[in-house]
Amino acid sequence: MKTHEAAVDGAATDRAAADGADVDEAAVDGRGARASSWEEGPADLRLVPLAVAAWVAAAVAVGVPGWWTVAGVVVCLVGGAVLLTPAAARRFGGTAGPGEGSGAADAPTGRGTPAWRLRATAFAGVLLCAAAGAASAGLHTADLRRGPVPALAREYARAQLEVTVTSDPRLTRPRVRGSEAVPVSVVLDGEVTRAERSDGTVHRTRAPVLLIVPPGEGRAEWLRLLPSTRLSVGARLAPPSRPGDPFAAVLKVGGGGPPRIIGPPSALQRTAGELRAGLRRATDGLDPDARALLPGLVVGDTSRIGSELRDAFVATDLTHLLAVSGSNLAVVLILLVGRPGRAHQVERGGLAPRLGMSLRGTAVAGGALTLAFVVVCRPEPSVLRAAACGFIVLLAIGTGRRRSLIPALAAAVLLLVLYDPWLARSYGFLLSVLATGALLTVAPRWSEALRRRGVPERLAEALAASLAAQAVCAPVVVVFAGRVSLVAIPANLFAELAVAPATVFGFATLATAAVWMPAAEGLAWVAGWPAGWIARVARTGAALPGAELSWPGGWWGGFALALVTAVVVIAARRLPHRGPVAGLLVVLLLLVVVRPVPLTRWATGWPPRGWAFAMCQVGQGDATVLAAGGDAAVVVDAGPDPVPVDRCLRELGVRRVPLLVLTHFHANHVAGLPGVLRGRSVGAIQTTGLEEPPAQAAFVRRTAAAARVPLIRAGAGERRRIGGLEWTVLWPAAASGAAGGGAGRAAGDGSFESEGEGEGEDEVVGGRAVGGRRVAAGSGGANDASVAMLVRAAGGLTLLLLGDLEPPAQRGLLRAHPGLAPVDVLKVAHHGSAHQDPGLIRAVRPRLALVSTGRDNPYGHPSPGTVEALRAGGARVLRTDRDGAIAVVGAGPGLMAVPGGG
């Protein structure tokens, strides 16, 4: 199953290959003078309509019932056959075009063929290719609708199946659903060859399926499986979630144990697996980013890339580097053959002429390299797509003419769509073709224009390639991602400096690891430097406040961005004084990307000057911030996702976090922890004592240990102070009496130091019963173990932060603190759910009630009853799903809530 990320594999393919194709060295003409690369004549576009017709027909046929496909194929075949008859051809193709004379249609071409026949033949070819694309799609989808596997899936039946693995195993991305983290499962593609029902009935079949293996002790064995391995699995079958998915059923494997292997992988796949494993072993000693990234750059192995690094590549539109694409292969081919535009010249570059290889021998060697590339990277559709793009480069070796590359690209598209019609609906395939086409057609013109304006040749080529690829790909990315990367062009420019050396030394590591591991480790160390550079480029670009711009998604959003791009391109060509205007636009773009806080505040009013408390917009979760002076703040909860909380803290100008309080361990409060830690000094992380759910508590411990941040636990009655900010922990209470009190203050460097006798303030959380004291959780479990805080900020502002306390714990808190006075701001418990204690609301009588909740959440938060109860008590209610991030400024009569931040 394809996964469509912010930018998918192959999103900007063949930049390296197009280095030669983009800007040819001027050919030497017959007079010995340099002839312009554009004297070759116009590009040959005759195959383009044929490829587009097959592509569109396959995309439509994949998602419609079979009878519609049959009808469409019949209509196209009949139409094509009719157009090939002389009478119909003359009638259809004999009409002169605008401005043509009456005899234009009958005028013979250079080869003596009448123009009307050529025109009719071209239209017939389009119809026949459309019929071929639809027929191929219909035959492929028919396998998904017939046979025993789809029938079992419709019944949601259990069965014993024999499955041949057809892809590498991969892990699902960690995500949060409600308050729980969705378990990370192993996913792999396969083909069912034998199905045995529960009644003993056996069927022989061939049906593509998707296997989902839940977490369990056998995960490591599942992740080591190689394609072509035969398995026997017991699973429950279910239909695909979307009608356009390229498999007949989803197999939910039970048990969580190791796979039962009944047939080993093929020798070819074993060889490829050993090479890939050797590359991973050779990179084990590298820095974490280089260790994770290098296998992805070389063979598309992304198993080590974590969600944080992947998010950075998504934000900078560098995800094409994480998957196998034509650029991987092109770097190696260019090393062999040099720049394709010079391949036909005596002074051609690369290693081939230095090794005495003839032109024919060079092409054969390039073909062998391409086949080896397919074997190592596995012959999956994405790899085949990359290989097809590599063969385009090989074609340029024999011709040295750019105009031959366009029909080659069209032919590759036509063949790949007929071979695998699912590519017709793949965003990755669309982006790959668009980027390659732009690099072959648009980039050379833009590069030439930049050189005429004094830009150095190499810089002009690289800049034109990035601009062209981004211009044609960004509207497509918007369709499924709903965002535009403002740092994509500079990020790609800086990353491209290291792609070639990382790829070359990476492939050298791959080849050497099989015979001499110490040498491979040395080569991996060399390759780790450029790989680490690429990772730093991605992380640096993603860390900029304005790295991404939200944009309407869907096809209308893509069309709007394409229109804007076209207007910008036209304006850039016709605008007077383009130099000064371009410089001004670059400065403005730089300010939008960097977003200095004073300038952002002046332009948008966010964050408001003097803010004391902020509630971040993190979706269905909590993340709140208490200003502690300067660039320091106390953060309470981290939300469900690292990205929005990190963005919120950057907008608020928070660089130091003396204390991070995690009220409880539900995923929508702690899963964003890496975002708080990203690029900030954190003094300590304080948690509740009840480690529920255990998996999320373990996640917090691992993340804190990796960042070398101490974990401490909260105890009722403890008091802490940082500058003008002070607070008391009101809850959770101890089952065996109240906790001891204590006080603390911030050290001068922003880290937290404790004073007094607060119970267990420096203990690491260790279990459900912490420090010999069992936390009173109540019937609400983890929710009722939330850390609740009464805060007093500078200027006398008072706030009550309730975490996710349920009514029993709210009543217990009120009983434990009967003198609880009215407050200025209430952080409403549990995202404004209907489970609130009216007595607590009446006791604290907040002036502002703030609710953190996600848009269109399935829980109905906030509850209308809760909102009405708060308003009846005199509170102004604001909610992040409608108001965005919310900041509180002032106190007393000057108290004000400012909504509308990111």
mmCIF file of C-alpha atoms in Angstrom, residues 429-619:
data_model
loop_
_atom_site.group_PDB
_atom_site.id
_atom_site.type_symbol
_atom_site.label_atom_id
_atom_site.label_comp_id
_atom_site.label_asym_id
_atom_site.label_seq_id
_atom_site.Cartn_x
_atom_site.Cartn_y
_atom_site.Cartn_z
ATOM 1 C CA PHE A 429 4.082 9.071 -9.656
ATOM 2 C CA LEU A 430 2.422 12.338 -10.664
ATOM 3 C CA LEU A 431 5.031 14.384 -8.796
ATOM 4 C CA SER A 432 7.847 12.317 -10.286
ATOM 5 C CA VAL A 433 6.672 12.830 -13.861
ATOM 6 C CA LEU A 434 5.927 16.525 -13.376
ATOM 7 C CA ALA A 435 9.306 17.189 -11.783
ATOM 8 C CA THR A 436 11.199 15.267 -14.449
ATOM 9 C CA GLY A 437 9.305 16.997 -17.238
ATOM 10 C CA ALA A 438 9.962 20.407 -15.678
ATOM 11 C CA LEU A 439 13.657 19.653 -15.337
ATOM 12 C CA LEU A 440 13.834 18.668 -19.009
ATOM 13 C CA THR A 441 11.804 21.545 -20.431
ATOM 14 C CA VAL A 442 11.357 24.504 -18.070
ATOM 15 C CA ALA A 443 14.604 24.432 -16.109
ATOM 16 C CA PRO A 444 16.934 24.874 -19.138
ATOM 17 C CA ARG A 445 15.114 28.045 -20.228
ATOM 18 C CA TRP A 446 15.149 29.495 -16.729
ATOM 19 C CA SER A 447 18.806 28.553 -16.304
ATOM 20 C CA GLU A 448 19.701 30.294 -19.555
ATOM 21 C CA ALA A 449 17.758 33.390 -18.472
ATOM 22 C CA LEU A 450 19.590 33.477 -15.144
ATOM 23 C CA ARG A 451 22.977 33.156 -16.861
ATOM 24 C CA ARG A 452 22.118 36.080 -19.129
ATOM 25 C CA ARG A 453 21.614 38.126 -15.953
ATOM 26 C CA GLY A 454 25.062 37.299 -14.653
ATOM 27 C CA VAL A 455 24.295 34.325 -12.396
ATOM 28 C CA PRO A 456 27.182 31.807 -12.387
ATOM 29 C CA GLU A 457 26.470 28.759 -14.532
ATOM 30 C CA ARG A 458 26.401 26.088 -11.811
ATOM 31 C CA LEU A 459 24.295 28.230 -9.494
ATOM 32 C CA ALA A 460 21.930 29.084 -12.360
ATOM 33 C CA GLU A 461 21.436 25.389 -13.170
ATOM 34 C CA ALA A 462 20.792 24.404 -9.545
ATOM 35 C CA LEU A 463 18.488 27.358 -8.892
ATOM 36 C CA ALA A 464 16.520 26.822 -12.088
ATOM 37 C CA ALA A 465 16.097 23.120 -11.337
ATOM 38 C CA SER A 466 14.779 23.808 -7.823
ATOM 39 C CA LEU A 467 12.479 26.593 -9.001
ATOM 40 C CA ALA A 468 11.071 24.524 -11.874
ATOM 41 C CA ALA A 469 10.465 21.433 -9.749
ATOM 42 C CA GLN A 470 8.848 23.458 -6.978
ATOM 43 C CA ALA A 471 6.648 25.412 -9.397
ATOM 44 C CA VAL A 472 5.082 22.303 -10.920
ATOM 45 C CA CYS A 473 5.028 20.109 -7.796
ATOM 46 C CA ALA A 474 3.769 22.545 -5.146
ATOM 47 C CA PRO A 475 0.168 22.664 -6.489
ATOM 48 C CA VAL A 476 0.002 18.864 -6.334
ATOM 49 C CA VAL A 477 1.477 18.716 -2.822
ATOM 50 C CA VAL A 478 -1.171 21.199 -1.692
ATOM 51 C CA VAL A 479 -3.919 18.838 -2.876
ATOM 52 C CA PHE A 480 -3.128 16.215 -0.247
ATOM 53 C CA ALA A 481 -1.068 18.165 2.318
ATOM 54 C CA GLY A 482 -2.847 21.526 2.536
ATOM 55 C CA ARG A 483 0.378 23.450 3.009
ATOM 56 C CA VAL A 484 3.169 25.188 1.114
ATOM 57 C CA SER A 485 6.788 25.000 2.188
ATOM 58 C CA LEU A 486 8.398 28.441 2.053
ATOM 59 C CA VAL A 487 11.863 27.006 2.622
ATOM 60 C CA ALA A 488 11.721 24.237 0.006
ATOM 61 C CA ILE A 489 13.861 25.984 -2.616
ATOM 62 C CA PRO A 490 16.778 27.018 -0.361
ATOM 63 C CA ALA A 491 16.562 23.709 1.497
ATOM 64 C CA ASN A 492 16.823 21.752 -1.754
ATOM 65 C CA LEU A 493 19.699 23.941 -2.942
ATOM 66 C CA PHE A 494 21.694 23.356 0.229
ATOM 67 C CA ALA A 495 20.793 19.665 0.403
ATOM 68 C CA GLU A 496 21.789 19.035 -3.219
ATOM 69 C CA LEU A 497 25.365 20.009 -2.330
ATOM 70 C CA ALA A 498 25.603 16.792 -0.328
ATOM 71 C CA VAL A 499 23.323 14.386 -2.223
ATOM 72 C CA ALA A 500 25.912 13.270 -4.773
ATOM 73 C CA PRO A 501 28.774 12.534 -2.320
ATOM 74 C CA ALA A 502 26.408 10.858 0.138
ATOM 75 C CA THR A 503 24.949 8.675 -2.621
ATOM 76 C CA VAL A 504 28.299 7.757 -4.207
ATOM 77 C CA PHE A 505 29.990 6.870 -0.916
ATOM 78 C CA GLY A 506 26.794 5.198 0.245
ATOM 79 C CA PHE A 507 26.749 2.884 -2.766
ATOM 80 C CA ALA A 508 30.454 2.238 -2.238
ATOM 81 C CA THR A 509 29.639 1.267 1.352
ATOM 82 C CA LEU A 510 26.874 -1.030 0.128
ATOM 83 C CA ALA A 511 29.211 -2.834 -2.280
ATOM 84 C CA THR A 512 32.141 -3.057 0.140
ATOM 85 C CA ALA A 513 30.157 -4.261 3.173
ATOM 86 C CA ALA A 514 29.611 -7.627 1.538
ATOM 87 C CA VAL A 515 33.362 -8.329 1.298
ATOM 88 C CA TRP A 516 35.214 -6.158 3.848
ATOM 89 C CA MET A 517 33.273 -4.603 6.706
ATOM 90 C CA PRO A 518 36.101 -2.424 8.172
ATOM 91 C CA ALA A 519 36.536 -0.699 4.804
ATOM 92 C CA ALA A 520 32.763 -0.338 4.515
ATOM 93 C CA GLU A 521 32.616 1.321 7.929
ATOM 94 C CA GLY A 522 35.291 3.778 6.802
ATOM 95 C CA LEU A 523 33.352 4.607 3.663
ATOM 96 C CA ALA A 524 30.185 4.945 5.747
ATOM 97 C CA TRP A 525 31.991 7.398 8.018
ATOM 98 C CA VAL A 526 32.832 9.497 4.955
ATOM 99 C CA ALA A 527 29.262 9.237 3.639
ATOM 100 C CA GLY A 528 27.950 10.169 7.087
ATOM 101 C CA TRP A 529 29.272 13.714 6.777
ATOM 102 C CA PRO A 530 27.149 14.717 3.754
ATOM 103 C CA ALA A 531 24.206 12.678 5.093
ATOM 104 C CA GLY A 532 24.426 14.554 8.386
ATOM 105 C CA TRP A 533 24.568 17.830 6.454
ATOM 106 C CA ILE A 534 21.301 16.969 4.681
ATOM 107 C CA ALA A 535 19.641 16.152 8.019
ATOM 108 C CA ARG A 536 20.861 19.459 9.503
ATOM 109 C CA VAL A 537 19.476 21.340 6.509
ATOM 110 C CA ALA A 538 16.092 19.695 7.037
ATOM 111 C CA ARG A 539 16.039 20.313 10.784
ATOM 112 C CA THR A 540 17.224 23.917 10.436
ATOM 113 C CA GLY A 541 14.674 24.729 7.763
ATOM 114 C CA ALA A 542 11.828 23.052 9.635
ATOM 115 C CA ALA A 543 12.718 24.923 12.845
ATOM 116 C CA LEU A 544 12.098 28.316 11.239
ATOM 117 C CA PRO A 545 8.779 29.782 12.442
ATOM 118 C CA GLY A 546 7.472 30.417 8.931
ATOM 119 C CA ALA A 547 8.775 27.250 7.280
ATOM 120 C CA GLU A 548 5.270 26.237 6.206
ATOM 121 C CA LEU A 549 2.261 28.219 5.072
ATOM 122 C CA SER A 550 -1.233 26.795 5.464
ATOM 123 C CA TRP A 551 -3.126 26.610 2.166
ATOM 124 C CA PRO A 552 -6.553 25.239 1.246
ATOM 125 C CA GLY A 553 -6.240 21.571 0.365
ATOM 126 C CA GLY A 554 -8.001 19.577 -2.324
ATOM 127 C CA TRP A 555 -8.022 20.108 -6.048
ATOM 128 C CA TRP A 556 -9.452 23.624 -5.764
ATOM 129 C CA GLY A 557 -6.562 24.587 -3.504
ATOM 130 C CA GLY A 558 -4.120 23.084 -5.976
ATOM 131 C CA PHE A 559 -5.720 24.959 -8.848
ATOM 132 C CA ALA A 560 -5.532 28.222 -6.887
ATOM 133 C CA LEU A 561 -1.823 27.741 -6.164
ATOM 134 C CA ALA A 562 -1.138 26.849 -9.806
ATOM 135 C CA LEU A 563 -2.867 30.073 -10.843
ATOM 136 C CA VAL A 564 -0.831 32.096 -8.341
ATOM 137 C CA THR A 565 2.366 30.432 -9.576
ATOM 138 C CA ALA A 566 1.521 31.241 -13.194
ATOM 139 C CA VAL A 567 0.850 34.886 -12.303
ATOM 140 C CA VAL A 568 4.181 35.121 -10.464
ATOM 141 C CA VAL A 569 6.082 33.597 -13.394
ATOM 142 C CA ILE A 570 4.451 35.954 -15.905
ATOM 143 C CA ALA A 571 5.047 38.946 -13.645
ATOM 144 C CA ALA A 572 8.697 37.959 -13.206
ATOM 145 C CA ARG A 573 9.153 38.072 -16.979
ATOM 146 C CA ARG A 574 7.313 41.314 -17.654
ATOM 147 C CA LEU A 575 7.735 43.379 -14.511
ATOM 148 C CA PRO A 576 9.973 46.450 -14.970
ATOM 149 C CA HIS A 577 12.915 46.920 -12.580
ATOM 150 C CA ARG A 578 12.893 43.220 -11.840
ATOM 151 C CA GLY A 579 16.183 43.303 -9.939
ATOM 152 C CA PRO A 580 15.147 45.689 -7.142
ATOM 153 C CA VAL A 581 11.665 44.192 -6.967
ATOM 154 C CA ALA A 582 13.096 40.676 -6.693
ATOM 155 C CA GLY A 583 15.447 41.808 -3.944
ATOM 156 C CA LEU A 584 12.552 43.361 -2.024
ATOM 157 C CA LEU A 585 10.476 40.193 -2.381
ATOM 158 C CA VAL A 586 13.365 38.068 -1.124
ATOM 159 C CA VAL A 587 13.708 40.285 1.952
ATOM 160 C CA LEU A 588 9.964 40.089 2.622
ATOM 161 C CA LEU A 589 10.002 36.310 2.216
ATOM 162 C CA LEU A 590 12.940 36.077 4.600
ATOM 163 C CA LEU A 591 11.027 38.074 7.218
ATOM 164 C CA VAL A 592 7.949 35.879 6.755
ATOM 165 C CA VAL A 593 10.042 32.743 7.230
ATOM 166 C CA VAL A 594 12.110 33.964 10.193
ATOM 167 C CA ARG A 595 9.183 35.812 11.824
ATOM 168 C CA PRO A 596 11.029 37.860 14.452
ATOM 169 C CA VAL A 597 8.692 38.124 17.451
ATOM 170 C CA PRO A 598 8.601 41.974 17.593
ATOM 171 C CA LEU A 599 7.793 42.224 13.880
ATOM 172 C CA THR A 600 5.203 39.444 14.073
ATOM 173 C CA ARG A 601 3.553 41.091 17.065
ATOM 174 C CA TRP A 602 3.432 44.427 15.215
ATOM 175 C CA ALA A 603 1.952 42.824 12.077
ATOM 176 C CA THR A 604 -0.500 40.354 13.617
ATOM 177 C CA GLY A 605 -0.952 41.331 17.245
ATOM 178 C CA TRP A 606 0.214 37.858 18.296
ATOM 179 C CA PRO A 607 1.548 37.155 20.802
ATOM 180 C CA PRO A 608 0.193 40.170 22.724
ATOM 181 C CA ARG A 609 2.710 42.180 24.675
ATOM 182 C CA GLY A 610 2.830 41.263 28.341
ATOM 183 C CA TRP A 611 1.024 37.933 28.007
ATOM 184 C CA ALA A 612 0.974 35.940 31.233
ATOM 185 C CA PHE A 613 -0.741 32.730 30.126
ATOM 186 C CA ALA A 614 -1.291 31.089 26.752
ATOM 187 C CA MET A 615 -3.299 28.084 25.648
ATOM 188 C CA CYS A 616 -1.835 26.586 22.479
ATOM 189 C CA GLN A 617 -3.953 25.238 19.650
ATOM 190 C CA VAL A 618 -2.847 21.603 19.547
ATOM 191 C CA GLY A 619 -6.064 19.847 18.550
#
